[in-house]
Amino acid sequence: MTTAPPTTQRTRIKICGLTREQDVDAAVAAGADAIGFVLYARSPRYVTPKRAAELARRLPPFVTPVLLFVNETTENIIAAYASTAGATAQFHGEETPEQCWQAAQSGARPYVRAARIPLGDTGGGFDLVKFALDYSQAQAILLDAHVPGYGGGGQTFNWSLLPPNVNAHLVLSGGLSAANVTAGILQVRPRCKSLAVDVSSGVEVSGPGNKGIKDFEKINQFVAAVRAADKQFEYLAGQTES
């Protein structure tokens, strides 16, 4: 006897921009599914490929290390893949579909492609459906706010302007925290095949000079808010089906 699949899926969680062993351990203990390391030298959260590999070796089975690149050379990306077992790449610059595919060794390695969504009402003009089609070889499309430089800068774009139906797995990022992630999940999950969330500055220690330094309590609060969203979404789905 077979049973129908569940009406909802557990929202996967990535904690990004980690630089310290204790933060990696705290994110894993809280229940993160993926840990992100920024391999972009201009970022205040930058770690070298060697350091990323060292930190990734702390991860238990089935927690994925994610290596974030911005307009990096194919040679360096392939080398970083090789040094970090089981890594997924995240391309956050101007990489074309062909460049992503080549750096991922013709699909031998998984990767995520970031889409930079303009802030304010102009976000509605971003053709996410076409972007997802252009990068259909990516494991997922990560949605981040388009701000000067690369990365969301802790800012949130207008989720309500996203297309109602995107044929892709999406990762919601950009200005997320425990205070708004539940609303983000409820707004975006119905629009895509599946949804994950990605947080960095929203779980960091407050104050200048603390980028890359995570706050353990904020990590736990963020994970709890995601799980609360899952329960709320499951309830709403049940109400719709009944």
PDB file of C-alpha atoms in Angstrom:
ATOM      1  CA  MET A   1       0.000   0.000   0.000  1.00  0.00           C
ATOM      2  CA  THR A   2       1.377   3.391  -0.939  1.00  0.00           C
ATOM      3  CA  THR A   3       0.618   6.699   0.665  1.00  0.00           C
ATOM      4  CA  ALA A   4       0.393  10.131  -0.863  1.00  0.00           C
ATOM      5  CA  PRO A   5       3.423  12.396  -0.510  1.00  0.00           C
ATOM      6  CA  PRO A   6       3.255  15.043   2.206  1.00  0.00           C
ATOM      7  CA  THR A   7       1.605  18.302   1.246  1.00  0.00           C
ATOM      8  CA  THR A   8       4.592  20.314   2.464  1.00  0.00           C
ATOM      9  CA  GLN A   9       8.356  20.033   2.455  1.00  0.00           C
ATOM     10  CA  ARG A  10      10.762  20.936   5.217  1.00  0.00           C
ATOM     11  CA  THR A  11      12.459  24.241   4.464  1.00  0.00           C
ATOM     12  CA  ARG A  12      16.196  23.698   4.142  1.00  0.00           C
ATOM     13  CA  ILE A  13      18.443  26.182   5.947  1.00  0.00           C
ATOM     14  CA  LYS A  14      21.835  27.555   4.934  1.00  0.00           C
ATOM     15  CA  ILE A  15      23.897  29.654   7.326  1.00  0.00           C
ATOM     16  CA  CYS A  16      26.414  31.644   5.269  1.00  0.00           C
ATOM     17  CA  GLY A  17      29.576  33.648   5.832  1.00  0.00           C
ATOM     18  CA  LEU A  18      31.100  31.492   8.560  1.00  0.00           C
ATOM     19  CA  THR A  19      34.706  32.075   9.567  1.00  0.00           C
ATOM     20  CA  ARG A  20      35.149  30.324  12.938  1.00  0.00           C
ATOM     21  CA  GLU A  21      35.038  26.751  14.183  1.00  0.00           C
ATOM     22  CA  GLN A  22      32.630  27.525  17.027  1.00  0.00           C
ATOM     23  CA  ASP A  23      30.178  29.121  14.605  1.00  0.00           C
ATOM     24  CA  VAL A  24      30.240  26.091  12.326  1.00  0.00           C
ATOM     25  CA  ASP A  25      29.551  23.856  15.308  1.00  0.00           C
ATOM     26  CA  ALA A  26      26.709  26.101  16.528  1.00  0.00           C
ATOM     27  CA  ALA A  27      25.035  26.173  13.114  1.00  0.00           C
ATOM     28  CA  VAL A  28      25.212  22.389  12.844  1.00  0.00           C
ATOM     29  CA  ALA A  29      23.875  21.930  16.372  1.00  0.00           C
ATOM     30  CA  ALA A  30      20.943  24.239  15.587  1.00  0.00           C
ATOM     31  CA  GLY A  31      19.971  22.108  12.601  1.00  0.00           C
ATOM     32  CA  ALA A  32      21.428  23.863   9.549  1.00  0.00           C
ATOM     33  CA  ASP A  33      21.421  21.824   6.344  1.00  0.00           C
ATOM     34  CA  ALA A  34      24.222  23.771   4.666  1.00  0.00           C
ATOM     35  CA  ILE A  35      27.127  25.968   5.737  1.00  0.00           C
ATOM     36  CA  GLY A  36      28.392  28.732   3.447  1.00  0.00           C
ATOM     37  CA  PHE A  37      31.968  29.950   3.074  1.00  0.00           C
ATOM     38  CA  VAL A  38      32.701  33.154   1.155  1.00  0.00           C
ATOM     39  CA  LEU A  39      35.654  32.776  -1.221  1.00  0.00           C
ATOM     40  CA  TYR A  40      35.421  36.348  -2.512  1.00  0.00           C
ATOM     41  CA  ALA A  41      38.451  38.332  -1.375  1.00  0.00           C
ATOM     42  CA  ARG A  42      36.624  41.693  -1.211  1.00  0.00           C
ATOM     43  CA  SER A  43      34.075  40.396   1.289  1.00  0.00           C
ATOM     44  CA  PRO A  44      34.571  41.064   5.022  1.00  0.00           C
ATOM     45  CA  ARG A  45      33.547  37.415   5.516  1.00  0.00           C
ATOM     46  CA  TYR A  46      36.235  36.111   3.169  1.00  0.00           C
ATOM     47  CA  VAL A  47      38.073  32.905   3.962  1.00  0.00           C
ATOM     48  CA  THR A  48      40.726  31.281   1.806  1.00  0.00           C
ATOM     49  CA  PRO A  49      39.949  27.995   0.038  1.00  0.00           C
ATOM     50  CA  LYS A  50      42.312  26.284   2.470  1.00  0.00           C
ATOM     51  CA  ARG A  51      40.476  27.738   5.463  1.00  0.00           C
ATOM     52  CA  ALA A  52      37.094  26.790   3.984  1.00  0.00           C
ATOM     53  CA  ALA A  53      38.300  23.221   3.569  1.00  0.00           C
ATOM     54  CA  GLU A  54      39.491  23.138   7.185  1.00  0.00           C
ATOM     55  CA  LEU A  55      36.154  24.385   8.489  1.00  0.00           C
ATOM     56  CA  ALA A  56      34.192  22.065   6.206  1.00  0.00           C
ATOM     57  CA  ARG A  57      35.970  19.048   7.676  1.00  0.00           C
ATOM     58  CA  ARG A  58      34.072  19.716  10.914  1.00  0.00           C
ATOM     59  CA  LEU A  59      30.743  19.046   9.215  1.00  0.00           C
ATOM     60  CA  PRO A  60      28.932  15.777   9.955  1.00  0.00           C
ATOM     61  CA  PRO A  61      27.406  13.653   7.190  1.00  0.00           C
ATOM     62  CA  PHE A  62      24.576  15.206   5.156  1.00  0.00           C
ATOM     63  CA  VAL A  63      25.436  18.813   6.023  1.00  0.00           C
ATOM     64  CA  THR A  64      26.594  20.461   2.803  1.00  0.00           C
ATOM     65  CA  PRO A  65      29.500  22.913   2.520  1.00  0.00           C
ATOM     66  CA  VAL A  66      28.742  25.711   0.041  1.00  0.00           C
ATOM     67  CA  LEU A  67      31.553  27.722  -1.543  1.00  0.00           C
ATOM     68  CA  LEU A  68      30.534  31.222  -2.672  1.00  0.00           C
ATOM     69  CA  PHE A  69      32.372  32.648  -5.684  1.00  0.00           C
ATOM     70  CA  VAL A  70      32.164  36.009  -7.450  1.00  0.00           C
ATOM     71  CA  ASN A  71      33.572  36.088 -10.999  1.00  0.00           C
ATOM     72  CA  GLU A  72      36.303  33.612 -10.069  1.00  0.00           C
ATOM     73  CA  THR A  73      38.382  31.735 -12.622  1.00  0.00           C
ATOM     74  CA  THR A  74      37.304  28.238 -13.642  1.00  0.00           C
ATOM     75  CA  GLU A  75      40.699  26.900 -12.588  1.00  0.00           C
ATOM     76  CA  ASN A  76      40.373  28.260  -9.039  1.00  0.00           C
ATOM     77  CA  ILE A  77      36.791  27.036  -8.698  1.00  0.00           C
ATOM     78  CA  ILE A  78      37.722  23.504  -9.760  1.00  0.00           C
ATOM     79  CA  ALA A  79      40.622  23.545  -7.292  1.00  0.00           C
ATOM     80  CA  ALA A  80      38.343  24.668  -4.446  1.00  0.00           C
ATOM     81  CA  TYR A  81      35.824  21.961  -5.326  1.00  0.00           C
ATOM     82  CA  ALA A  82      38.620  19.407  -5.136  1.00  0.00           C
ATOM     83  CA  SER A  83      39.821  20.585  -1.713  1.00  0.00           C
ATOM     84  CA  THR A  84      36.380  20.543  -0.054  1.00  0.00           C
ATOM     85  CA  ALA A  85      34.670  17.170  -0.203  1.00  0.00           C
ATOM     86  CA  GLY A  86      30.991  17.238  -1.135  1.00  0.00           C
ATOM     87  CA  ALA A  87      30.951  20.981  -1.811  1.00  0.00           C
ATOM     88  CA  THR A  88      28.303  22.875  -3.729  1.00  0.00           C
ATOM     89  CA  ALA A  89      29.305  26.101  -5.478  1.00  0.00           C
ATOM     90  CA  GLN A  90      27.297  29.311  -5.317  1.00  0.00           C
ATOM     91  CA  PHE A  91      27.926  31.708  -8.204  1.00  0.00           C
ATOM     92  CA  HIS A  92      27.160  35.263  -7.140  1.00  0.00           C
ATOM     93  CA  GLY A  93      28.703  37.426  -9.847  1.00  0.00           C
ATOM     94  CA  GLU A  94      28.197  37.847 -13.571  1.00  0.00           C
ATOM     95  CA  GLU A  95      28.840  34.212 -14.475  1.00  0.00           C
ATOM     96  CA  THR A  96      27.081  33.040 -17.632  1.00  0.00           C
ATOM     97  CA  PRO A  97      25.303  29.673 -17.825  1.00  0.00           C
ATOM     98  CA  GLU A  98      28.233  28.354 -19.866  1.00  0.00           C
ATOM     99  CA  GLN A  99      30.800  29.542 -17.317  1.00  0.00           C
ATOM    100  CA  CYS A 100      28.860  27.955 -14.453  1.00  0.00           C
ATOM    101  CA  TRP A 101      28.603  24.698 -16.365  1.00  0.00           C
ATOM    102  CA  GLN A 102      32.322  24.631 -17.167  1.00  0.00           C
ATOM    103  CA  ALA A 103      33.355  25.466 -13.603  1.00  0.00           C
ATOM    104  CA  ALA A 104      31.064  22.685 -12.368  1.00  0.00           C
ATOM    105  CA  GLN A 105      32.967  20.325 -14.654  1.00  0.00           C
ATOM    106  CA  SER A 106      30.098  19.814 -17.087  1.00  0.00           C
ATOM    107  CA  GLY A 107      27.624  19.005 -14.357  1.00  0.00           C
ATOM    108  CA  ALA A 108      29.842  16.682 -12.332  1.00  0.00           C
ATOM    109  CA  ARG A 109      29.573  19.105  -9.390  1.00  0.00           C
ATOM    110  CA  PRO A 110      26.405  20.780  -8.049  1.00  0.00           C
ATOM    111  CA  TYR A 111      25.990  24.526  -8.053  1.00  0.00           C
ATOM    112  CA  VAL A 112      23.521  27.281  -7.158  1.00  0.00           C
ATOM    113  CA  ARG A 113      23.158  30.492  -9.174  1.00  0.00           C
ATOM    114  CA  ALA A 114      22.320  33.763  -7.437  1.00  0.00           C
ATOM    115  CA  ALA A 115      19.744  36.114  -8.976  1.00  0.00           C
ATOM    116  CA  ARG A 116      20.092  39.706  -7.815  1.00  0.00           C
ATOM    117  CA  ILE A 117      16.595  41.153  -7.455  1.00  0.00           C
ATOM    118  CA  PRO A 118      16.319  44.987  -7.600  1.00  0.00           C
ATOM    119  CA  LEU A 119      15.007  46.735  -4.512  1.00  0.00           C
ATOM    120  CA  GLY A 120      11.637  48.453  -4.377  1.00  0.00           C
ATOM    121  CA  ASP A 121       9.032  48.421  -7.137  1.00  0.00           C
ATOM    122  CA  THR A 122      11.659  47.856  -9.826  1.00  0.00           C
ATOM    123  CA  GLY A 123      11.986  44.281  -8.546  1.00  0.00           C
ATOM    124  CA  GLY A 124       8.876  43.436 -10.537  1.00  0.00           C
ATOM    125  CA  GLY A 125      10.801  44.026 -13.737  1.00  0.00           C
ATOM    126  CA  PHE A 126      13.285  41.231 -13.077  1.00  0.00           C
ATOM    127  CA  ASP A 127      12.396  38.257 -15.299  1.00  0.00           C
ATOM    128  CA  LEU A 128      12.975  35.442 -12.835  1.00  0.00           C
ATOM    129  CA  VAL A 129      11.202  32.886 -15.036  1.00  0.00           C
ATOM    130  CA  LYS A 130      13.670  33.542 -17.873  1.00  0.00           C
ATOM    131  CA  PHE A 131      16.628  33.631 -15.465  1.00  0.00           C
ATOM    132  CA  ALA A 132      15.668  30.233 -14.060  1.00  0.00           C
ATOM    133  CA  LEU A 133      15.307  28.865 -17.577  1.00  0.00           C
ATOM    134  CA  ASP A 134      18.697  30.245 -18.626  1.00  0.00           C
ATOM    135  CA  TYR A 135      20.320  28.617 -15.585  1.00  0.00           C
ATOM    136  CA  SER A 136      18.236  25.433 -15.684  1.00  0.00           C
ATOM    137  CA  GLN A 137      21.348  23.319 -15.051  1.00  0.00           C
ATOM    138  CA  ALA A 138      21.713  24.880 -11.588  1.00  0.00           C
ATOM    139  CA  GLN A 139      20.498  22.906  -8.593  1.00  0.00           C
ATOM    140  CA  ALA A 140      18.638  26.008  -7.392  1.00  0.00           C
ATOM    141  CA  ILE A 141      18.275  29.746  -7.969  1.00  0.00           C
ATOM    142  CA  LEU A 142      19.173  31.877  -4.957  1.00  0.00           C
ATOM    143  CA  LEU A 143      17.246  35.156  -4.633  1.00  0.00           C
ATOM    144  CA  ASP A 144      19.228  38.031  -3.157  1.00  0.00           C
ATOM    145  CA  ALA A 145      18.790  41.797  -3.072  1.00  0.00           C
ATOM    146  CA  HIS A 146      20.647  43.767  -5.752  1.00  0.00           C
ATOM    147  CA  VAL A 147      22.795  46.309  -3.936  1.00  0.00           C
ATOM    148  CA  PRO A 148      26.161  47.903  -4.816  1.00  0.00           C
ATOM    149  CA  GLY A 149      28.858  45.265  -4.807  1.00  0.00           C
ATOM    150  CA  TYR A 150      27.960  41.612  -4.464  1.00  0.00           C
ATOM    151  CA  GLY A 151      25.764  40.165  -1.737  1.00  0.00           C
ATOM    152  CA  GLY A 152      22.495  41.465  -0.391  1.00  0.00           C
ATOM    153  CA  GLY A 153      23.986  43.875   2.118  1.00  0.00           C
ATOM    154  CA  GLY A 154      21.430  42.785   4.697  1.00  0.00           C
ATOM    155  CA  GLN A 155      18.578  44.275   2.641  1.00  0.00           C
ATOM    156  CA  THR A 156      15.272  42.674   1.694  1.00  0.00           C
ATOM    157  CA  PHE A 157      13.683  42.931  -1.743  1.00  0.00           C
ATOM    158  CA  ASN A 158       9.914  42.938  -2.296  1.00  0.00           C
ATOM    159  CA  TRP A 159       8.905  39.263  -2.215  1.00  0.00           C
ATOM    160  CA  SER A 160       5.359  40.012  -3.373  1.00  0.00           C
ATOM    161  CA  LEU A 161       6.672  41.066  -6.801  1.00  0.00           C
ATOM    162  CA  LEU A 162       8.097  37.638  -7.594  1.00  0.00           C
ATOM    163  CA  PRO A 163       6.347  35.662 -10.355  1.00  0.00           C
ATOM    164  CA  PRO A 164       3.504  33.423  -9.139  1.00  0.00           C
ATOM    165  CA  ASN A 165       5.006  30.278 -10.655  1.00  0.00           C
ATOM    166  CA  VAL A 166       8.719  29.605 -11.150  1.00  0.00           C
ATOM    167  CA  ASN A 167       9.732  26.154 -12.382  1.00  0.00           C
ATOM    168  CA  ALA A 168      12.807  25.911 -10.163  1.00  0.00           C
ATOM    169  CA  HIS A 169      13.994  25.185  -6.662  1.00  0.00           C
ATOM    170  CA  LEU A 170      14.512  28.572  -4.993  1.00  0.00           C
ATOM    171  CA  VAL A 171      16.640  29.773  -2.085  1.00  0.00           C
ATOM    172  CA  LEU A 172      15.347  32.926  -0.395  1.00  0.00           C
ATOM    173  CA  SER A 173      18.095  35.253   0.828  1.00  0.00           C
ATOM    174  CA  GLY A 174      18.673  38.949   1.435  1.00  0.00           C
ATOM    175  CA  GLY A 175      18.024  40.597   4.780  1.00  0.00           C
ATOM    176  CA  LEU A 176      16.486  37.557   6.444  1.00  0.00           C
ATOM    177  CA  SER A 177      16.305  37.240  10.229  1.00  0.00           C
ATOM    178  CA  ALA A 178      14.204  35.447  12.803  1.00  0.00           C
ATOM    179  CA  ALA A 179      11.790  38.400  12.661  1.00  0.00           C
ATOM    180  CA  ASN A 180      10.874  38.104   8.964  1.00  0.00           C
ATOM    181  CA  VAL A 181      11.803  34.633   7.712  1.00  0.00           C
ATOM    182  CA  THR A 182       8.394  33.146   8.537  1.00  0.00           C
ATOM    183  CA  ALA A 183       6.665  35.765   6.387  1.00  0.00           C
ATOM    184  CA  GLY A 184       9.191  35.208   3.613  1.00  0.00           C
ATOM    185  CA  ILE A 185       8.582  31.471   3.526  1.00  0.00           C
ATOM    186  CA  LEU A 186       4.809  31.861   3.483  1.00  0.00           C
ATOM    187  CA  GLN A 187       5.088  34.411   0.664  1.00  0.00           C
ATOM    188  CA  VAL A 188       7.598  32.633  -1.594  1.00  0.00           C
ATOM    189  CA  ARG A 189       7.154  28.886  -1.104  1.00  0.00           C
ATOM    190  CA  PRO A 190       3.883  28.618  -3.104  1.00  0.00           C
ATOM    191  CA  ARG A 191       5.649  30.174  -6.100  1.00  0.00           C
ATOM    192  CA  CYS A 192       8.281  27.477  -6.734  1.00  0.00           C
ATOM    193  CA  LYS A 193       9.133  23.762  -6.769  1.00  0.00           C
ATOM    194  CA  SER A 194      10.708  23.923  -3.293  1.00  0.00           C
ATOM    195  CA  LEU A 195      12.148  26.600  -1.034  1.00  0.00           C
ATOM    196  CA  ALA A 196      15.251  26.916   1.112  1.00  0.00           C
ATOM    197  CA  VAL A 197      16.468  29.951   3.057  1.00  0.00           C
ATOM    198  CA  ASP A 198      19.908  31.498   3.382  1.00  0.00           C
ATOM    199  CA  VAL A 199      20.969  33.845   6.188  1.00  0.00           C
ATOM    200  CA  SER A 200      24.202  35.628   7.014  1.00  0.00           C
ATOM    201  CA  SER A 201      24.047  39.092   8.608  1.00  0.00           C
ATOM    202  CA  GLY A 202      20.730  38.257  10.281  1.00  0.00           C
ATOM    203  CA  VAL A 203      22.463  35.838  12.654  1.00  0.00           C
ATOM    204  CA  GLU A 204      25.596  37.867  13.369  1.00  0.00           C
ATOM    205  CA  VAL A 205      26.740  39.640  16.508  1.00  0.00           C
ATOM    206  CA  SER A 206      25.523  43.235  16.450  1.00  0.00           C
ATOM    207  CA  GLY A 207      27.908  46.124  16.025  1.00  0.00           C
ATOM    208  CA  PRO A 208      30.662  47.218  13.639  1.00  0.00           C
ATOM    209  CA  GLY A 209      33.515  44.850  12.929  1.00  0.00           C
ATOM    210  CA  ASN A 210      31.472  41.713  13.578  1.00  0.00           C
ATOM    211  CA  LYS A 211      30.767  40.554  10.036  1.00  0.00           C
ATOM    212  CA  GLY A 212      31.450  36.843   9.946  1.00  0.00           C
ATOM    213  CA  ILE A 213      31.029  36.505  13.731  1.00  0.00           C
ATOM    214  CA  LYS A 214      27.827  34.608  14.416  1.00  0.00           C
ATOM    215  CA  ASP A 215      25.478  34.930  17.390  1.00  0.00           C
ATOM    216  CA  PHE A 216      24.495  31.478  18.643  1.00  0.00           C
ATOM    217  CA  GLU A 217      21.173  32.654  20.064  1.00  0.00           C
ATOM    218  CA  LYS A 218      20.236  34.362  16.800  1.00  0.00           C
ATOM    219  CA  ILE A 219      21.037  31.175  14.893  1.00  0.00           C
ATOM    220  CA  ASN A 220      18.734  29.173  17.164  1.00  0.00           C
ATOM    221  CA  GLN A 221      15.974  31.790  16.906  1.00  0.00           C
ATOM    222  CA  PHE A 222      16.257  31.794  13.120  1.00  0.00           C
ATOM    223  CA  VAL A 223      15.981  28.014  12.873  1.00  0.00           C
ATOM    224  CA  ALA A 224      13.008  28.043  15.250  1.00  0.00           C
ATOM    225  CA  ALA A 225      11.269  30.666  13.103  1.00  0.00           C
ATOM    226  CA  VAL A 226      11.791  28.553   9.973  1.00  0.00           C
ATOM    227  CA  ARG A 227      10.304  25.511  11.671  1.00  0.00           C
ATOM    228  CA  ALA A 228       7.358  27.614  12.852  1.00  0.00           C
ATOM    229  CA  ALA A 229       6.788  28.663   9.250  1.00  0.00           C
ATOM    230  CA  ASP A 230       6.789  25.036   8.147  1.00  0.00           C
ATOM    231  CA  LYS A 231       4.112  24.201  10.701  1.00  0.00           C
ATOM    232  CA  GLN A 232       2.027  27.200   9.697  1.00  0.00           C
ATOM    233  CA  PHE A 233       2.332  26.336   6.012  1.00  0.00           C
ATOM    234  CA  GLU A 234       1.338  22.741   6.719  1.00  0.00           C
ATOM    235  CA  TYR A 235      -1.734  23.951   8.609  1.00  0.00           C
ATOM    236  CA  LEU A 236      -2.726  26.303   5.783  1.00  0.00           C
ATOM    237  CA  ALA A 237      -2.230  23.542   3.205  1.00  0.00           C
ATOM    238  CA  GLY A 238      -4.446  21.252   5.258  1.00  0.00           C
ATOM    239  CA  GLN A 239      -7.157  23.895   5.436  1.00  0.00           C
ATOM    240  CA  THR A 240      -7.042  24.313   1.652  1.00  0.00           C
ATOM    241  CA  GLU A 241      -7.267  20.575   1.006  1.00  0.00           C
ATOM    242  CA  SER A 242     -10.210  20.166   3.365  1.00  0.00           C
TER     243      SER A 242
END
